[in-house]
Short mmCIF file of C-alpha atoms in Angstrom, two decimals:
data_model
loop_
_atom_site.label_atom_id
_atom_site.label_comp_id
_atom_site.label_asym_id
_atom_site.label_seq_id
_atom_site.Cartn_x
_atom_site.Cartn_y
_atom_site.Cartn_z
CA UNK S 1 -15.59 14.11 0.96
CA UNK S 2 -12.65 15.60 2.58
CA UNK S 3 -11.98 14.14 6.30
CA UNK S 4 -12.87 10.88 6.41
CA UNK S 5 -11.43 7.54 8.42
CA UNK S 6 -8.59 7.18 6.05
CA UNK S 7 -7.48 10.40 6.61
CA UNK S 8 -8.28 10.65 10.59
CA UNK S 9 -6.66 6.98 10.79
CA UNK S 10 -3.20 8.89 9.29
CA UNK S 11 -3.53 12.33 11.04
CA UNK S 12 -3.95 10.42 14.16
CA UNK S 13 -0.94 7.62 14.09
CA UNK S 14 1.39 7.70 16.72
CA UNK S 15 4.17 5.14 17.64
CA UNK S 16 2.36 2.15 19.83
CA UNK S 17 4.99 0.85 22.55
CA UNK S 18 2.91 -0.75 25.22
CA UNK S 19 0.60 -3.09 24.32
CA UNK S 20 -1.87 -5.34 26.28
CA UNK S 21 -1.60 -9.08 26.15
CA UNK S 22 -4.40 -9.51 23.84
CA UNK S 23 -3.72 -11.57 20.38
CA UNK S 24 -4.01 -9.86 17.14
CA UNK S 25 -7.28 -12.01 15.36
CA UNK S 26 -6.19 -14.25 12.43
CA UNK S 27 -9.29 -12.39 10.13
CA UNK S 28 -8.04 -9.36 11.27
CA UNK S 29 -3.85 -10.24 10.76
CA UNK S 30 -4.64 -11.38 7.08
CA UNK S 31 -6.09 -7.78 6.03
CA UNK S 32 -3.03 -5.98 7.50
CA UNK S 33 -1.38 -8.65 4.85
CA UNK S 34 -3.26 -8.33 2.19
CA UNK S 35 -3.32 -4.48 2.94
CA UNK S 36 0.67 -4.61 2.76
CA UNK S 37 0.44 -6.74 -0.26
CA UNK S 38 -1.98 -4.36 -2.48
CA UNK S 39 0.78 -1.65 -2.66
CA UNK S 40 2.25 -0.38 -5.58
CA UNK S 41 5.28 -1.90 -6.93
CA UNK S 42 7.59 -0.17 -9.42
CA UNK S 43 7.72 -2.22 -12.78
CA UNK S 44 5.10 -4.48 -11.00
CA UNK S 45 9.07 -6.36 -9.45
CA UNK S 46 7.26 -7.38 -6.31
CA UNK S 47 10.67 -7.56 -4.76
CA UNK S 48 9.72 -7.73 -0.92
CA UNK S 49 8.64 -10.43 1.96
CA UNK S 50 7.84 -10.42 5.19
CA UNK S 51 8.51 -12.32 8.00
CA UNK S 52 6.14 -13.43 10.49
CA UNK S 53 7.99 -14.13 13.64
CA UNK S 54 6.25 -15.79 16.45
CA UNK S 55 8.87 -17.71 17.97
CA UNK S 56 9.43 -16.95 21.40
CA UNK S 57 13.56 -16.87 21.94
CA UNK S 58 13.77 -16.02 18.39
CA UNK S 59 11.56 -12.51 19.41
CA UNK S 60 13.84 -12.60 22.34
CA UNK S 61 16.96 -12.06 20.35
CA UNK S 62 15.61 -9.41 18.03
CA UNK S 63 14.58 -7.35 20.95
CA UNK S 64 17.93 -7.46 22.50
CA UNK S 65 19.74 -6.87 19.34
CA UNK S 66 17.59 -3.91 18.66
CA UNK S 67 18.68 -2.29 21.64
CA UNK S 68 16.75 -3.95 23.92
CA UNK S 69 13.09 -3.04 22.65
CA UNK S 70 11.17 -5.67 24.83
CA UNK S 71 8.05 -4.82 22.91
CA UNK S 72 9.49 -6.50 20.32
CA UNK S 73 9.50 -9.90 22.06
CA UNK S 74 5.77 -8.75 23.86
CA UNK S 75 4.10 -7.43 20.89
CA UNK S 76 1.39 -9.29 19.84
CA UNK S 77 2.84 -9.75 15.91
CA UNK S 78 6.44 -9.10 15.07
CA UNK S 79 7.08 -8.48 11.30
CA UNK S 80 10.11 -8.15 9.65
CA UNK S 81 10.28 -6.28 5.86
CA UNK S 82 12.72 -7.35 4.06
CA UNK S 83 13.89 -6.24 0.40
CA UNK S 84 13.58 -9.68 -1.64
CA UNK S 85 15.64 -9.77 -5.31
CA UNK S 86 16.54 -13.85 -4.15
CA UNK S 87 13.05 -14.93 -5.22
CA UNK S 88 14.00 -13.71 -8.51
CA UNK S 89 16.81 -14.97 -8.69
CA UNK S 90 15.16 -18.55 -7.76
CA UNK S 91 13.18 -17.92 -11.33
CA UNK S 92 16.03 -16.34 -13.37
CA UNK S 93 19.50 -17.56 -11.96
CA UNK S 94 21.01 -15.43 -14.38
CA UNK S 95 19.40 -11.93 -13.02
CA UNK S 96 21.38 -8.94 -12.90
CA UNK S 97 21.32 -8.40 -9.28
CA UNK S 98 23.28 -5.82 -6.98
CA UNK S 99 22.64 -2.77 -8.93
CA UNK S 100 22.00 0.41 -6.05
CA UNK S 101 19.12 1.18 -8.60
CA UNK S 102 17.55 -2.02 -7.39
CA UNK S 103 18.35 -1.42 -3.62
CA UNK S 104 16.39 1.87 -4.04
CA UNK S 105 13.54 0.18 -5.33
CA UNK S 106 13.33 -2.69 -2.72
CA UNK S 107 13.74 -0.36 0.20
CA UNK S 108 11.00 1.96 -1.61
CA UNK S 109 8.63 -0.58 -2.34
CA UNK S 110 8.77 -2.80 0.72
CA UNK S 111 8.44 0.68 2.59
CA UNK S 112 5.19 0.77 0.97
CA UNK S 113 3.79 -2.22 2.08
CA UNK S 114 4.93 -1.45 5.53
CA UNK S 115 2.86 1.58 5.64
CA UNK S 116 -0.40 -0.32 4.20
CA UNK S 117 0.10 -2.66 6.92
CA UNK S 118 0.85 -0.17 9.71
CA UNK S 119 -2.36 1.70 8.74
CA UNK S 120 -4.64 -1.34 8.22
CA UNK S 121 -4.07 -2.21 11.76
CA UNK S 122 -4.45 1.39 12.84
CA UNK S 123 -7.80 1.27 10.93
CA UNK S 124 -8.83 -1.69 13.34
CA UNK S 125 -8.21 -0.33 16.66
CA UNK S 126 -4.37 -2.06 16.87
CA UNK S 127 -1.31 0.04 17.37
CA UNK S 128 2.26 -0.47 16.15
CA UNK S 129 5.90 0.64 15.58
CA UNK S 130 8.38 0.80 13.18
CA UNK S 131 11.56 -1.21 14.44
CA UNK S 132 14.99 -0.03 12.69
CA UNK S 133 16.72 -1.30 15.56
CA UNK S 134 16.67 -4.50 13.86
CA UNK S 135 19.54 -2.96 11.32
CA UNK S 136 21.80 -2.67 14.38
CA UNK S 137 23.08 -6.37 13.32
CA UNK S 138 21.65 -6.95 10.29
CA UNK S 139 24.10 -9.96 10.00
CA UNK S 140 22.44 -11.67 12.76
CA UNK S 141 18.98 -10.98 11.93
CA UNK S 142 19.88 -12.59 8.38
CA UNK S 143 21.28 -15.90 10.36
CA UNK S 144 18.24 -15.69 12.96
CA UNK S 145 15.58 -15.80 9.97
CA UNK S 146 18.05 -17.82 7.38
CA UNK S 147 17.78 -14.45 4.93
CA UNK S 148 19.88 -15.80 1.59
CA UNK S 149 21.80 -13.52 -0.13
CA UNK S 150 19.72 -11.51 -2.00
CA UNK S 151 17.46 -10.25 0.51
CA UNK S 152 17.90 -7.70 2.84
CA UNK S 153 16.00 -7.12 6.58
CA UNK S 154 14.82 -3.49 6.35
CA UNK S 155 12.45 -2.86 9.21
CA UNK S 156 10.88 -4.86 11.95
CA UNK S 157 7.20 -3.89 13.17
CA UNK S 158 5.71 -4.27 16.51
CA UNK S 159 1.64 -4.64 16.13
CA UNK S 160 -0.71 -5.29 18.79
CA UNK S 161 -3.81 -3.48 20.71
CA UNK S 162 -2.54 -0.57 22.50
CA UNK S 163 -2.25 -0.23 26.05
CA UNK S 164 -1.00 3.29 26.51
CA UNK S 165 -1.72 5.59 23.70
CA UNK S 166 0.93 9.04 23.72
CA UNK S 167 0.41 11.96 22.30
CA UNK S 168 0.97 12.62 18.48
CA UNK S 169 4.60 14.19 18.57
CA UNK S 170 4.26 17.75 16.27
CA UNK S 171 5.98 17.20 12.72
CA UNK S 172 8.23 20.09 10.92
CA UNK S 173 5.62 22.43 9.53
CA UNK S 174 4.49 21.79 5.91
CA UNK S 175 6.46 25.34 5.00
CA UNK S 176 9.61 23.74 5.88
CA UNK S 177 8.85 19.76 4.57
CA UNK S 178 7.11 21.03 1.48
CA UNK S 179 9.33 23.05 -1.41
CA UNK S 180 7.37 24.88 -4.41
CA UNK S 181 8.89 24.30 -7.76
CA UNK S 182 12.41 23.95 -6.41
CA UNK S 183 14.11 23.35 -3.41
CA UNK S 184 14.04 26.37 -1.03
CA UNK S 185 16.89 26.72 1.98
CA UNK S 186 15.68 26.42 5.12
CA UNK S 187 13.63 28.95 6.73
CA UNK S 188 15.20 30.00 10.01
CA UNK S 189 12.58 31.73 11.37
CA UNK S 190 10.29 28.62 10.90
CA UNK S 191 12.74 25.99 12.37
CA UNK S 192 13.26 28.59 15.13
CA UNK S 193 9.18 28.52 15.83
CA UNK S 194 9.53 24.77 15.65
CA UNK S 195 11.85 24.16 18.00
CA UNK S 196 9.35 25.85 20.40
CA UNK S 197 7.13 23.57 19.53
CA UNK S 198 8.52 20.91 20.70
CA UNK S 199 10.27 21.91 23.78
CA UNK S 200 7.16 22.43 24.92
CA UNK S 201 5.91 19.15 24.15
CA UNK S 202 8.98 17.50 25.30
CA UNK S 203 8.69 19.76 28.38
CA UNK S 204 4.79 18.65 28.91
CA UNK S 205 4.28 14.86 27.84
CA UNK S 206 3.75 12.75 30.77
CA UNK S 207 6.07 9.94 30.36
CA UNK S 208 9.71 10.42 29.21
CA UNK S 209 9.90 14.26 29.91
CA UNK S 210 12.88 15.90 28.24
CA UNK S 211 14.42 19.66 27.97
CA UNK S 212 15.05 19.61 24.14
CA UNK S 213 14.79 20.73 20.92
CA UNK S 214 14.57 19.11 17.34
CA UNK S 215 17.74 21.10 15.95
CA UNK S 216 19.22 19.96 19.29
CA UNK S 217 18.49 16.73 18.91
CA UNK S 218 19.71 16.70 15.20
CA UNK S 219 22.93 18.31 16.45
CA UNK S 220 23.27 15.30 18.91
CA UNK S 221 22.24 12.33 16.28
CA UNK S 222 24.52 13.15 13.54
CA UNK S 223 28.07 14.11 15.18
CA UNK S 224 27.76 10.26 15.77
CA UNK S 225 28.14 7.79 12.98
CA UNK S 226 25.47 6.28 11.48
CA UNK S 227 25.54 2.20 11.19
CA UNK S 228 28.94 2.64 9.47
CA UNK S 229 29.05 -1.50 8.70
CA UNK S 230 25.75 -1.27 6.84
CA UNK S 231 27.62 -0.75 3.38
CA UNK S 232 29.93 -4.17 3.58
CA UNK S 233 26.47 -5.81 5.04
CA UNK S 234 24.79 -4.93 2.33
CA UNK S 235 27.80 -5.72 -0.77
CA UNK S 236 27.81 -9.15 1.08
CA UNK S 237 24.15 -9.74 0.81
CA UNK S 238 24.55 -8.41 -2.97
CA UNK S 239 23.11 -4.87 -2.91
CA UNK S 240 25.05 -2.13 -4.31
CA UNK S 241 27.82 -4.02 -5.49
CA UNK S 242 27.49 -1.79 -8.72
CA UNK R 1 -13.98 -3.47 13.35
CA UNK R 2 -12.84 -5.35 10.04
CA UNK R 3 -13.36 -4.15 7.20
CA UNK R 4 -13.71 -0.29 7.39
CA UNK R 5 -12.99 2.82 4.89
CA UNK R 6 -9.19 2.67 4.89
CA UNK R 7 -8.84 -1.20 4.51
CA UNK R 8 -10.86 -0.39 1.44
CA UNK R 9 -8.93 1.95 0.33
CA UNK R 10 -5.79 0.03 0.40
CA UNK R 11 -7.06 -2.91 -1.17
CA UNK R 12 -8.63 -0.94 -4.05
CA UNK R 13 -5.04 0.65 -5.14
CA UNK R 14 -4.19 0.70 -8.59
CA UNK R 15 -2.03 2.88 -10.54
CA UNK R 16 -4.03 5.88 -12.07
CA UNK R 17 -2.22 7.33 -15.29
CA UNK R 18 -5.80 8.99 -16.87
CA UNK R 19 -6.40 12.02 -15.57
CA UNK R 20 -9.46 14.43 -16.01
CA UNK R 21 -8.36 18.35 -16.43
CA UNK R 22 -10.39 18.98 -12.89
CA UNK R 23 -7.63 20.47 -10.42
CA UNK R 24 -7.56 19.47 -6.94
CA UNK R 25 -8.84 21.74 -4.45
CA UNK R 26 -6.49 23.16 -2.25
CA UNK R 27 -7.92 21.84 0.26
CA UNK R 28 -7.51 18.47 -0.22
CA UNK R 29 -3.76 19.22 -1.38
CA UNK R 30 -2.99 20.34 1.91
CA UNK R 31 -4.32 17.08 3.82
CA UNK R 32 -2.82 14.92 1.20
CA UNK R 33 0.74 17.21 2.19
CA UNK R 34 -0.74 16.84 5.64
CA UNK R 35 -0.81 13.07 5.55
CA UNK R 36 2.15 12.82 4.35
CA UNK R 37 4.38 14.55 6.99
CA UNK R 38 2.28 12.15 9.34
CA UNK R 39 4.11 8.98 8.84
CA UNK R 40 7.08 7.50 11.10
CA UNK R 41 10.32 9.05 11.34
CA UNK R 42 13.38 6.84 11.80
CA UNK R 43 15.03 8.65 15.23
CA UNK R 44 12.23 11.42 14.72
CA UNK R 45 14.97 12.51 12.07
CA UNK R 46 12.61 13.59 9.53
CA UNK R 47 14.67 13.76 6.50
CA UNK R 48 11.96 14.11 3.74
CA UNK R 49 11.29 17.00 1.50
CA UNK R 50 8.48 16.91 -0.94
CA UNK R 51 8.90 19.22 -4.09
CA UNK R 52 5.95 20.49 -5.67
CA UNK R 53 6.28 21.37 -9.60
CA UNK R 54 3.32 23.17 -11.32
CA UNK R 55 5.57 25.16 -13.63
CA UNK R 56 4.46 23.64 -17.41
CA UNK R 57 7.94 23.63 -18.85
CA UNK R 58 10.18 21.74 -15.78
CA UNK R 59 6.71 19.28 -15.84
CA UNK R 60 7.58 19.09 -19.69
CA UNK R 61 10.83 18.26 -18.86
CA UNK R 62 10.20 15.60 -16.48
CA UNK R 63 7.42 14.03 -18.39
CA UNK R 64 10.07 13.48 -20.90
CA UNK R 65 13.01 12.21 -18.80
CA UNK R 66 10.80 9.93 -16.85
CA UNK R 67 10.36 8.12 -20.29
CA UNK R 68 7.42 9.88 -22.32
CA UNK R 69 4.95 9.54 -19.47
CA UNK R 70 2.73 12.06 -20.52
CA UNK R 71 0.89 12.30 -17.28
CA UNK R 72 3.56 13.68 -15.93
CA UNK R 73 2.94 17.21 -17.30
CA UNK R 74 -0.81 16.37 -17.58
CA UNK R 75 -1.72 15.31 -14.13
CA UNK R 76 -3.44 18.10 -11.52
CA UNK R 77 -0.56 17.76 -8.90
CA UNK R 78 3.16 16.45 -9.54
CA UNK R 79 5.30 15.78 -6.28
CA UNK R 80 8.91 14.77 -6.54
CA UNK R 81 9.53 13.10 -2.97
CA UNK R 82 13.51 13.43 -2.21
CA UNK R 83 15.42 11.96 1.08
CA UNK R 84 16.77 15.43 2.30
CA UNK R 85 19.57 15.60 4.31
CA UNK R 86 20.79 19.00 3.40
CA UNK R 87 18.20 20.24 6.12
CA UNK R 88 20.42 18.80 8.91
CA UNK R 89 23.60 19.56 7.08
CA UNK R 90 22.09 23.23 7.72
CA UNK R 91 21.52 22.86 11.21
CA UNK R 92 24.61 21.11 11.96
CA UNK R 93 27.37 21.85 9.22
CA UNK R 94 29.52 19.39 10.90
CA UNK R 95 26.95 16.94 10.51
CA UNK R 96 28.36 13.48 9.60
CA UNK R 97 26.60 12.43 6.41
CA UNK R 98 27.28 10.16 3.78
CA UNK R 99 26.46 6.69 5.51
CA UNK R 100 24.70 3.97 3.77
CA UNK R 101 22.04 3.53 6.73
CA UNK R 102 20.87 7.04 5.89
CA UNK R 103 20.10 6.57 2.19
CA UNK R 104 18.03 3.47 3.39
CA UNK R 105 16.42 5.25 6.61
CA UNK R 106 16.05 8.19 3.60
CA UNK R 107 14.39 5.79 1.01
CA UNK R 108 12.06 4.00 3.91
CA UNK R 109 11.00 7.31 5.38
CA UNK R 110 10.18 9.08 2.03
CA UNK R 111 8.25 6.33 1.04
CA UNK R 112 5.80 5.85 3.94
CA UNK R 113 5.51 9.76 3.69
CA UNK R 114 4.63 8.74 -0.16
CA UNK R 115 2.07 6.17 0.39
CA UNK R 116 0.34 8.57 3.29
CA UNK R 117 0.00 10.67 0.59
CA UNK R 118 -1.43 8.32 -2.26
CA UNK R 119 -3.98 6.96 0.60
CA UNK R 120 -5.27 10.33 1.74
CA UNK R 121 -5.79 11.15 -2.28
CA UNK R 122 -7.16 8.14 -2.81
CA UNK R 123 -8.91 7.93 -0.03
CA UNK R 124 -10.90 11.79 -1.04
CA UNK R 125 -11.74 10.20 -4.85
CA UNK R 126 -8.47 10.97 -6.48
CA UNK R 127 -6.23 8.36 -7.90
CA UNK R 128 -2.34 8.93 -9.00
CA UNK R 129 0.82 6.96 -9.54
CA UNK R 130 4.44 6.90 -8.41
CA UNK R 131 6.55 7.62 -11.22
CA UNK R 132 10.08 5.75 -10.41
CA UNK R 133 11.03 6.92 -14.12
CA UNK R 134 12.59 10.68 -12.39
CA UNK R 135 15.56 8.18 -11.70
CA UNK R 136 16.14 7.52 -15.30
CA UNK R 137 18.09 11.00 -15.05
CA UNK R 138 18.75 11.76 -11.70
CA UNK R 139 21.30 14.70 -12.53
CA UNK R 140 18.64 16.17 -14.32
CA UNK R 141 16.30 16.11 -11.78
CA UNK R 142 18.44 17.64 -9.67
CA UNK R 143 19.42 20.71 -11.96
CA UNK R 144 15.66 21.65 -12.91
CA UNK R 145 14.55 21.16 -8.93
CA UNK R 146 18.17 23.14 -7.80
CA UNK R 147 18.59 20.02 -5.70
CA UNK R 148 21.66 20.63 -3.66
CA UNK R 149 23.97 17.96 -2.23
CA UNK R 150 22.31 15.53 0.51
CA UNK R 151 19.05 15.58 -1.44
CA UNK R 152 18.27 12.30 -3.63
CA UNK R 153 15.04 12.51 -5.46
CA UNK R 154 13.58 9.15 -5.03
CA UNK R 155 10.23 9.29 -6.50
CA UNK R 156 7.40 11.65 -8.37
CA UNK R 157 3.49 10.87 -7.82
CA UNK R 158 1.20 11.90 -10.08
CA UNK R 159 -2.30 12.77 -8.45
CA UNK R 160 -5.31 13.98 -9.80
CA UNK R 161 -8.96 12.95 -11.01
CA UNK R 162 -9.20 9.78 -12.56
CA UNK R 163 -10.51 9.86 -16.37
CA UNK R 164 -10.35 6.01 -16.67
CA UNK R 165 -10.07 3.31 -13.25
CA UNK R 166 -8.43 0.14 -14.53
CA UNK R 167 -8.85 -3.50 -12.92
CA UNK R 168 -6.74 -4.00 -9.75
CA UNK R 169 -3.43 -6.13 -10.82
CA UNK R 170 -3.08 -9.32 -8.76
CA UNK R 171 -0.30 -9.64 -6.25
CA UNK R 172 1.40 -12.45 -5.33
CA UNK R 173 -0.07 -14.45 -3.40
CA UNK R 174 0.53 -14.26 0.31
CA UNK R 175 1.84 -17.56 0.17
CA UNK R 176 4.86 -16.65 -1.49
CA UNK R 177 5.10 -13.01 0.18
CA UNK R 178 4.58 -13.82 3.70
CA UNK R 179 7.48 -16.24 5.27
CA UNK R 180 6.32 -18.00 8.28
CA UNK R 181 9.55 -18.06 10.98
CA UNK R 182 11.87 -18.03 8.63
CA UNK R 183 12.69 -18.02 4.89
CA UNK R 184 10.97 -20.19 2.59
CA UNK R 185 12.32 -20.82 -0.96
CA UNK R 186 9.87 -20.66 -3.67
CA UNK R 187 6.82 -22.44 -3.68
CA UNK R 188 6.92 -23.68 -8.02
CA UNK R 189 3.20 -25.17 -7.75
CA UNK R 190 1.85 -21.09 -6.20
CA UNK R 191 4.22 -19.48 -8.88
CA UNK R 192 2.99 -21.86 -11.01
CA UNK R 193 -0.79 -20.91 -10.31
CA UNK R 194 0.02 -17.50 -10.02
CA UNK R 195 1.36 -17.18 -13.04
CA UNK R 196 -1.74 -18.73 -15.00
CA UNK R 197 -3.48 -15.91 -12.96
CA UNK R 198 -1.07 -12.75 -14.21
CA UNK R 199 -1.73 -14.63 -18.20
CA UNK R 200 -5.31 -14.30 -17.76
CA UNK R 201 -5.75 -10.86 -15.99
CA UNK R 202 -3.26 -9.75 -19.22
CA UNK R 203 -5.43 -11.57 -21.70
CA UNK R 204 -8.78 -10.42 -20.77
CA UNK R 205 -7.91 -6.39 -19.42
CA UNK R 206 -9.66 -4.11 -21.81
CA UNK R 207 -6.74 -2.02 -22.74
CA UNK R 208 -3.09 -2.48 -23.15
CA UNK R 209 -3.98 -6.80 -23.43
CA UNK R 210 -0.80 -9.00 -23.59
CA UNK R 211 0.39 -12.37 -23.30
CA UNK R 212 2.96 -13.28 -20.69
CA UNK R 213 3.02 -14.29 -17.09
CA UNK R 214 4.72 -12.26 -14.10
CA UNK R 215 7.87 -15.25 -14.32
CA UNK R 216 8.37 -14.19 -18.37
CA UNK R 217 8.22 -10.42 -17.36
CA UNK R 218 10.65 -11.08 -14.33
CA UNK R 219 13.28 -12.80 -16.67
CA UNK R 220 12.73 -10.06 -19.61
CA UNK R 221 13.07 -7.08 -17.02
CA UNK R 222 16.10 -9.11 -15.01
CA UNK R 223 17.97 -9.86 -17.51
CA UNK R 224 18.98 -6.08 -18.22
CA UNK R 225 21.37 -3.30 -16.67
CA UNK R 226 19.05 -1.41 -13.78
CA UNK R 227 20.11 1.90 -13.99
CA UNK R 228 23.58 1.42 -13.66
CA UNK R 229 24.70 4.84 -13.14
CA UNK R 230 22.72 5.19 -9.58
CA UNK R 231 25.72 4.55 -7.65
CA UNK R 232 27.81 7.30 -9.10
CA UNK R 233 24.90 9.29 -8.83
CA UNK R 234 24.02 8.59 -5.23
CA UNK R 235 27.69 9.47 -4.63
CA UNK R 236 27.91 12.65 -6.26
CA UNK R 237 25.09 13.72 -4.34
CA UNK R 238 26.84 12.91 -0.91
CA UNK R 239 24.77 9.30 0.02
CA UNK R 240 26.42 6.30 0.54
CA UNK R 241 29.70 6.64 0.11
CA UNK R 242 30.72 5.21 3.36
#
């Protein structure tokens, strides 16, 4: 078997912003979790939680602080990942804690479980989006969800039953993403082709029209800094302190 | 729709590490490599590359850095999944780099572009593992892959045939995992049961049988060094050193 509905349910994801007011089932919100459970975990650590946010002004302030994403206070389920070394250190007060090494591995693994999750509700007809918007005050997500030290909001998700559905937005080309044997400089030529690509999607999509490329865009992203308080967030939470 | 081909998938994950000698079709590679570039992109940023290493001697190498995992040479496919930012430092040489966000919007992209990957394998009758051991020498890594700067290797996967399917390993429960509003310390009675679950799954499993629970394994692992030099490294290589 090659194509199948695992691989149609991936080829076919696309960011879900508008949802419809319908609720997410309970049957159907416990296999996204157990989904998002069964991933791998590296040394079998388990060293993630999630967050199931339902509270209405709660949801309120996450959307504003993400940059005023109201989906996240619509959405039918609001999840927050977080990185979680303080239920370890609930079992073993004298853990090592703060290596990077371990910060690595938390954002790794709980990445993992997001995407089980994201997928299992793709699977079922739902829709969703990754929120990193909620790292634009990570200090005040902590005190909105009473985070102890130790564990560290990574990524908020939006799930619910999709009311508009976009277009798929094209990905670099495999030649450029994928490297054989060791890692080839970037092909001109291909990123040249690509940035076609997606002017003319840009140009063509029906809502939120632009005139732009992806190197543009890239050009435009990083002259700006990027989150420059999320290292002293993090040393204060006790990641990378070593 | 419940219960459907990829919520099966997902929830039969476990690490493969017994391979047979069959190679994978190269059609299947290229939806697994597919799959992958699928996932979300933080910003549409896409700063993933995926090196692919077939060459017996670097394999040889890297089976033997990652800690003697022989499946690392063995295995039909080996895929060392890296953060890239050297792509955009291309693009855009004045491109500000270094933050702390992007080695965490790095290490949360890669790894939903990883577990795309693993699900589309699995998903087509393959099985494979991610092999967090390429971090046990990250310089070395980066010499036999010519990794420049702004490139962190963050994981391998092995992927091929499976020779032997072990038992699923029981999670956590998602009593513990899954935080309801806010965060819940410990439940000791679930740990508790839990671990009486993790002692018997080690007891009875046919091969590699053991005696200790997930809170014994948590305090052995915990109570050493995690791969102290990460920070240095991460540095070196131009991530988070702001």
């Amino acid at each position: 078997m090659t194509m199948n509905h695992t691989i149609e349910t991936i080829l076919q994801h696309r960011s879900i912003r508008h949802f419809t007011e319908q609720q997410i089932e309970a049957e159907k919100l416990k296999l996204i979790l157990r989904c998002a459970n069964a991933a791998s975990s590296s040394s079998f650590i388990q060293c993630s939680s999630i967050i199931r946010v339902t509270l209405p002004s709660v949801r309120a302030k996450l959307a504003e602080l993400a940059g005023g994403q109201a989906y996240v206070e619509s959405a039918a389920e609001f999840l927050v990942f977080c990185a979680d070394f303080n239920r370890h250190q609930q079992i073993h007060p004298a853990a090592q804690l703060g290596f990077t090494e371990q910060t690595l591995i938390g954002a790794v693994d709980t990445a993992l479980m997001g995407q089980n999750a994201m997928l299992a509700a793709e699977s079922m007809g739902l829709g969703g989006v990754y929120i990193g918007g909620i790292r634009n005050d990570p200090k005040l997500v902590s005190e909105l969800l009473a985070l102890p030290r130790h564990v560290l909001p990574l990524f908020g998700m939006c799930l619910g039953y999709p009311a508009k559905i976009p277009q798929p937005k094209p990905r670099l080309p495999l030649s450029i993403v994928v490297h054989q044997e060791s890692y080839q400089s970037l092909d001109n030529a291909e990123l040249e082709k690509y940035d076609q690509h997606i002017q003319a999607y840009y140009a063509s999509r029906s809502s939120n029209n632009k005139q732009t490329s992806w190197s543009d865009q890239i050009r435009a992203t990083l002259s700006k800094e990027s989150r420059p308080f999320m290292q002293a967030y993090l040393n204060g939470q006790g990641f990378s302190t070593k």
